[in-house]
Coordinates of C-alpha atoms in Angstrom, one line a residue:
M1 CA 45.4 -67.1 91.6
N2 CA 49.1 -67.3 91.6
I3 CA 51.0 -66.7 88.3
Y4 CA 54.3 -68.3 87.5
N5 CA 56.0 -67.3 84.3
I6 CA 58.6 -69.6 82.7
F7 CA 60.8 -67.7 80.3
K8 CA 64.2 -67.0 79.0
K9 CA 66.0 -63.9 77.7
I10 CA 66.8 -64.2 74.0
P11 CA 70.5 -63.2 73.9
H12 CA 70.2 -60.7 70.9
H13 CA 67.2 -58.8 72.2
S14 CA 67.8 -55.5 73.9
S15 CA 67.0 -55.0 77.6
F16 CA 63.7 -53.4 76.5
S17 CA 62.8 -56.0 73.8
G18 CA 61.2 -59.4 73.7
Y19 CA 58.2 -61.3 74.9
D20 CA 59.7 -61.7 78.4
Q21 CA 59.0 -58.0 79.0
L22 CA 55.5 -59.1 79.7
V23 CA 56.7 -60.4 83.2
K24 CA 57.3 -56.8 84.3
Y25 CA 53.6 -55.9 83.9
L26 CA 52.1 -59.0 85.6
P27 CA 51.8 -59.7 89.4
S28 CA 53.7 -62.9 88.8
K29 CA 55.9 -65.0 91.0
S30 CA 59.4 -66.2 90.0
L31 CA 60.6 -69.8 90.3
S32 CA 64.0 -69.9 91.8
V33 CA 66.8 -69.4 89.3
S34 CA 69.4 -70.7 91.6
F35 CA 67.4 -73.9 92.1
R36 CA 67.0 -74.3 88.3
K37 CA 70.8 -73.8 87.8
T38 CA 71.4 -76.5 90.4
V39 CA 69.2 -78.9 88.4
E40 CA 71.0 -78.0 85.2
N41 CA 74.3 -78.7 86.8
I42 CA 73.1 -82.1 87.9
L43 CA 71.8 -82.8 84.4
N44 CA 75.1 -81.7 82.9
R45 CA 76.8 -84.5 84.8
I46 CA 74.5 -87.2 83.4
P47 CA 75.8 -88.8 80.1
E48 CA 73.8 -87.4 77.0
E49 CA 72.9 -90.9 76.0
K50 CA 70.9 -91.4 79.2
L51 CA 69.2 -88.0 78.9
K52 CA 68.2 -87.8 75.3
R53 CA 64.9 -89.7 75.9
W54 CA 63.9 -86.6 77.8
T55 CA 65.7 -83.8 76.1
W56 CA 65.9 -84.8 72.4
V57 CA 62.2 -84.1 71.9
G58 CA 62.5 -81.7 69.0
G59 CA 61.9 -78.0 68.6
W60 CA 64.5 -75.9 70.4
Y61 CA 64.1 -77.9 73.6
N62 CA 67.4 -78.6 75.5
K63 CA 68.7 -79.4 79.0
E64 CA 67.8 -75.9 80.3
S65 CA 64.2 -76.5 79.1
F66 CA 64.2 -79.9 80.9
A67 CA 65.5 -78.3 84.1
K68 CA 62.7 -75.8 84.0
E69 CA 60.1 -78.6 83.6
I70 CA 61.6 -80.6 86.5
Q71 CA 61.3 -77.5 88.6
I72 CA 57.6 -77.1 87.5
A73 CA 57.0 -80.8 88.4
L74 CA 58.2 -80.2 91.9
N75 CA 56.2 -77.0 92.3
L76 CA 52.8 -78.1 91.0
P77 CA 51.7 -80.2 94.0
L78 CA 52.7 -77.4 96.4
R79 CA 51.9 -74.2 94.6
R80 CA 48.6 -74.0 92.9
G81 CA 48.4 -71.4 90.1
I82 CA 48.9 -70.6 86.4
Y83 CA 52.2 -71.8 84.9
H84 CA 52.8 -69.9 81.8
Y85 CA 55.5 -70.9 79.4
L86 CA 56.3 -67.6 77.5
Y87 CA 58.4 -69.4 74.8
G88 CA 56.6 -72.6 74.0
E89 CA 58.8 -73.6 71.0
D90 CA 61.8 -73.5 73.4
D91 CA 60.6 -74.8 76.7
F92 CA 57.4 -76.8 76.6
Y93 CA 57.1 -80.5 76.2
W94 CA 56.5 -82.5 79.3
G95 CA 54.6 -79.9 81.4
G96 CA 51.2 -80.7 80.1
R97 CA 51.5 -84.4 81.0
L98 CA 52.6 -83.8 84.6
P99 CA 50.4 -85.4 87.3
F100 CA 49.5 -83.9 90.7
R101 CA 48.5 -80.5 89.2
S102 CA 46.3 -79.7 92.2
G103 CA 44.1 -77.6 89.9
S104 CA 46.9 -75.7 88.4
K105 CA 46.7 -74.6 84.7
I106 CA 49.4 -74.9 82.1
V107 CA 49.5 -72.1 79.6
V108 CA 51.8 -71.9 76.6
T109 CA 52.6 -69.0 74.2
Y110 CA 53.7 -70.0 70.7
H111 CA 55.4 -67.5 68.5
Q112 CA 56.2 -69.1 65.1
P113 CA 53.9 -68.9 62.1
P114 CA 52.2 -72.1 61.0
D115 CA 54.7 -73.2 58.2
L116 CA 57.6 -72.7 60.5
F117 CA 55.9 -74.3 63.5
E118 CA 55.4 -77.4 61.3
E119 CA 59.2 -77.6 60.9
V120 CA 60.1 -76.8 64.4
I121 CA 57.6 -78.8 66.5
K122 CA 57.5 -82.4 65.2
D123 CA 55.3 -83.8 67.9
K124 CA 52.1 -81.7 67.6
S125 CA 50.3 -83.8 70.3
I126 CA 52.0 -81.7 73.0
V127 CA 49.9 -78.7 72.0
A128 CA 46.7 -80.4 73.2
T129 CA 48.2 -81.2 76.6
A130 CA 48.2 -77.6 77.7
D131 CA 45.2 -76.1 79.3
A132 CA 45.4 -73.0 77.1
I133 CA 47.5 -71.7 74.2
I134 CA 48.3 -68.0 73.6
V135 CA 49.3 -66.8 70.2
C136 CA 50.7 -63.5 69.1
G137 CA 49.6 -63.7 65.4
L138 CA 46.1 -63.8 64.1
N139 CA 47.4 -66.3 61.5
Q140 CA 48.0 -68.8 64.3
L141 CA 44.5 -69.0 65.8
E142 CA 42.7 -71.5 63.5
Y143 CA 45.9 -73.5 63.0
M144 CA 46.4 -74.0 66.8
E145 CA 42.7 -74.9 67.3
K146 CA 43.3 -77.7 64.9
F147 CA 45.6 -79.4 67.4
T148 CA 43.8 -78.6 70.6
G149 CA 40.3 -79.5 69.4
R150 CA 38.9 -76.9 71.8
K151 CA 38.2 -73.2 72.0
N152 CA 41.2 -72.7 74.3
V153 CA 43.4 -70.7 72.0
Y154 CA 43.7 -67.0 72.8
Y155 CA 45.2 -64.2 70.7
L156 CA 47.2 -61.7 72.7
P157 CA 49.3 -59.2 70.7
H158 CA 53.0 -58.8 71.4
G159 CA 53.7 -55.6 73.3
V160 CA 56.3 -52.8 73.1
D161 CA 57.8 -50.5 75.7
T162 CA 56.4 -47.1 74.5
G163 CA 58.0 -45.4 77.4
Y164 CA 61.5 -46.3 76.3
F165 CA 61.0 -46.4 72.5
T166 CA 59.7 -42.9 71.8
P167 CA 59.9 -40.4 68.9
P168 CA 62.9 -37.9 69.2
D169 CA 62.3 -34.4 70.4
K170 CA 63.8 -33.3 67.1
K171 CA 65.2 -35.3 64.2
P172 CA 68.7 -34.4 63.1
D173 CA 69.0 -32.5 59.9
G174 CA 70.4 -34.6 57.0
D175 CA 70.5 -34.5 53.2
R176 CA 70.0 -38.2 52.8
F177 CA 66.9 -40.3 53.4
N178 CA 67.8 -42.6 56.3
I179 CA 66.5 -46.2 56.2
I180 CA 66.9 -48.7 59.0
S181 CA 66.6 -52.4 58.9
V182 CA 66.9 -54.6 62.0
G183 CA 67.2 -58.3 62.6
W184 CA 67.5 -61.5 60.5
W185 CA 64.8 -64.0 61.5
Q186 CA 62.4 -64.5 58.6
R187 CA 63.7 -61.3 56.9
D188 CA 63.6 -61.3 53.2
V189 CA 67.3 -60.2 52.7
D190 CA 67.2 -60.7 49.0
M191 CA 64.4 -58.1 48.7
I192 CA 66.4 -55.6 50.8
K193 CA 69.4 -56.1 48.6
R194 CA 67.5 -55.6 45.4
I195 CA 66.1 -52.3 46.8
I196 CA 69.5 -51.1 47.8
R197 CA 71.0 -52.0 44.4
R198 CA 68.2 -50.1 42.6
A199 CA 68.6 -47.1 44.8
N200 CA 72.3 -47.0 44.0
E201 CA 71.7 -47.5 40.3
E202 CA 69.3 -44.6 40.3
A203 CA 71.6 -42.5 42.5
L204 CA 69.0 -41.8 45.2
E205 CA 70.2 -39.8 48.2
V206 CA 69.4 -42.7 50.5
E207 CA 71.5 -44.3 53.3
F208 CA 70.8 -47.9 54.6
N209 CA 71.6 -48.7 58.2
I210 CA 71.4 -52.4 58.8
V211 CA 71.5 -53.9 62.3
T212 CA 72.2 -57.7 62.2
F213 CA 74.6 -60.4 63.3
P214 CA 78.2 -60.2 62.0
Q215 CA 77.9 -63.5 60.1
Y216 CA 75.3 -61.9 57.9
F217 CA 77.4 -58.9 56.9
E218 CA 78.6 -60.7 53.9
H219 CA 75.2 -60.6 52.3
Y220 CA 75.6 -56.9 51.9
G221 CA 79.1 -57.1 50.5
G222 CA 79.8 -54.7 47.6
L223 CA 76.7 -52.6 48.2
K224 CA 77.2 -48.9 48.4
N225 CA 75.5 -46.6 50.9
V226 CA 75.2 -49.3 53.5
N227 CA 76.3 -49.1 57.1
L228 CA 76.4 -52.4 59.0
Y229 CA 75.9 -52.6 62.8
S230 CA 76.0 -55.4 65.4
G231 CA 76.2 -55.6 69.2
I232 CA 75.1 -52.1 69.7
S233 CA 73.8 -50.8 73.0
D234 CA 70.0 -50.3 73.8
D235 CA 70.4 -46.6 73.6
E236 CA 72.2 -46.7 70.3
L237 CA 69.5 -48.9 68.8
K238 CA 66.9 -46.5 70.0
R239 CA 68.8 -43.5 68.5
M240 CA 69.0 -45.3 65.2
Y241 CA 65.2 -45.8 65.2
Q242 CA 64.7 -42.2 66.1
N243 CA 67.0 -40.9 63.4
A244 CA 65.4 -43.1 60.7
D245 CA 63.0 -41.9 58.1
A246 CA 61.6 -45.4 57.4
L247 CA 62.0 -49.0 58.5
L248 CA 62.6 -51.4 55.6
L249 CA 61.7 -54.8 56.9
P250 CA 60.3 -57.1 54.2
M251 CA 59.4 -60.5 55.8
K252 CA 59.1 -64.0 54.4
D253 CA 56.5 -64.8 57.2
C254 CA 55.7 -63.6 60.6
T255 CA 53.4 -63.4 63.6
A256 CA 54.6 -60.4 65.6
N257 CA 57.8 -58.5 65.1
N258 CA 59.9 -56.7 67.7
A259 CA 61.6 -54.4 65.2
I260 CA 58.4 -53.2 63.7
L261 CA 56.8 -52.5 67.0
E262 CA 59.9 -50.6 68.2
A263 CA 60.0 -48.6 65.0
M264 CA 56.4 -47.7 65.3
A265 CA 56.8 -46.5 68.9
C266 CA 59.7 -44.3 67.7
G267 CA 57.3 -42.8 65.0
V268 CA 59.0 -44.5 62.0
P269 CA 56.9 -45.4 58.9
V270 CA 57.1 -49.1 58.1
L271 CA 57.8 -50.7 54.7
T272 CA 57.2 -54.4 54.8
T273 CA 55.4 -57.3 53.2
D274 CA 51.8 -58.4 53.5
V275 CA 52.5 -61.8 55.0
G276 CA 51.6 -63.8 58.1
G277 CA 50.1 -61.9 61.0
I278 CA 51.5 -58.5 60.0
R279 CA 47.9 -57.0 59.5
G280 CA 47.3 -57.5 63.2
Y281 CA 49.9 -54.8 64.0
V282 CA 50.1 -52.3 61.1
D283 CA 47.6 -50.4 58.9
D284 CA 47.8 -48.2 55.8
S285 CA 48.0 -45.0 57.8
F286 CA 51.7 -45.6 58.5
A287 CA 52.8 -48.7 56.7
V288 CA 53.3 -49.7 53.0
L289 CA 52.7 -53.4 52.5
S290 CA 53.9 -55.1 49.3
G291 CA 53.2 -58.5 48.1
A292 CA 55.7 -61.2 49.1
G293 CA 58.9 -60.7 47.1
N294 CA 57.6 -57.6 45.4
D295 CA 60.5 -55.1 46.0
S296 CA 59.2 -52.8 43.3
E297 CA 56.3 -51.7 45.5
L298 CA 58.6 -51.0 48.5
Y299 CA 61.1 -49.2 46.3
E300 CA 58.3 -46.9 45.0
A301 CA 57.4 -46.2 48.7
V302 CA 61.0 -45.2 49.3
L303 CA 60.8 -42.8 46.3
E304 CA 57.6 -41.3 47.5
L305 CA 58.5 -40.9 51.2
S306 CA 61.9 -39.4 50.4
G307 CA 60.2 -36.7 48.3
N308 CA 57.2 -36.0 50.4
V309 CA 57.9 -34.6 53.8
Q310 CA 54.3 -34.1 54.8
K311 CA 53.4 -37.7 54.0
K312 CA 56.4 -38.9 56.0
T313 CA 55.3 -36.7 59.0
D314 CA 51.7 -37.9 58.9
M315 CA 52.8 -41.5 58.8
S316 CA 55.2 -40.9 61.6
K317 CA 52.5 -39.6 63.9
A318 CA 50.1 -42.4 62.9
A319 CA 52.8 -45.1 63.7
R320 CA 53.3 -43.7 67.2
I321 CA 49.6 -43.5 67.9
K322 CA 49.1 -47.1 66.7
S323 CA 52.0 -48.4 68.9
L324 CA 50.2 -47.2 72.0
E325 CA 47.6 -50.0 71.5
F326 CA 50.5 -52.4 72.0
D327 CA 52.1 -50.8 75.1
W328 CA 53.0 -53.4 77.6
N329 CA 50.8 -51.9 80.2
V330 CA 47.8 -52.5 77.9
V331 CA 48.9 -56.0 76.9
G332 CA 49.6 -56.9 80.5
K333 CA 46.0 -56.0 81.5
Q334 CA 44.7 -58.1 78.6
M335 CA 46.9 -61.0 79.7
L336 CA 45.3 -60.9 83.2
Q337 CA 41.8 -60.9 81.7
I338 CA 42.8 -64.0 79.7
Y339 CA 44.3 -65.7 82.8
N340 CA 41.0 -65.1 84.6
L341 CA 39.1 -66.8 81.8
I342 CA 41.5 -69.7 81.8
W343 CA 41.4 -70.1 85.6
N344 CA 37.6 -70.0 85.8
H345 CA 37.0 -72.3 82.9

């Protein structure tokens, strides 16, 4: 059984972040990047009007995606195996309809929660053309089975590099409670802002370190005790996790979340919302989960943790222990088991 992973690197992910890390832990074969680039260059010379029938298909599909699928079409008759699209919302459309598969299997991972998937993928019929679907949120299982009409949807949790993201040998001493918040996708920024304002109004000794894109800095304008970061190195991001006393990451919806997994691996208690697939990754031993939009619950958690060193220490240890369940070595082995089920089905 040959395994071919079709993937991309999300530009804002660190070198140790993202679902494409899975490739490092599988005995997979790479499709030629130089050949794909050649196909892309050819496509770029074709007028958009002539290409849009093939590339304007919805989602986040584009010419690069189409070039990947042309490459798969040329490989399928010659190289039998599993062809796994790691980012289905971005790259999968025509692959499930390709002829001359020679017994090959098309596998697709989808990442977005159901409500967002409804918006992004307009043509849901493509889901049923894959031989199997992988999801990384428990909230996706029943939803995806509705489109496939088969028991061919598998849950595989997102992983984290627990060898890179680790707790510090010793946390630096500081008088202020250090809160980190990372990212922007599906984050409830309004909740974060309300918590910051209340902390300032009540003169809490709390510092908020927020890692996001520069275009979102304005959302935090005028708020005191806020440090904004963007474009930091992998090691700087890791140090920020390690120095944090808590991760504040209320979500509007989710399946898996890189920042939560990375914080857990660094032994950071998690303050988030009980939405989407979050319960597949966190539990009450190290996380506080509020109702959607309920910033009062998370603010109370900040108050409690900032005044209770033992509770914070216990939650930190529990977070690290839980993260080991999602180590990429573990997830990679689980993926191989699923591949075998798909291949032999």
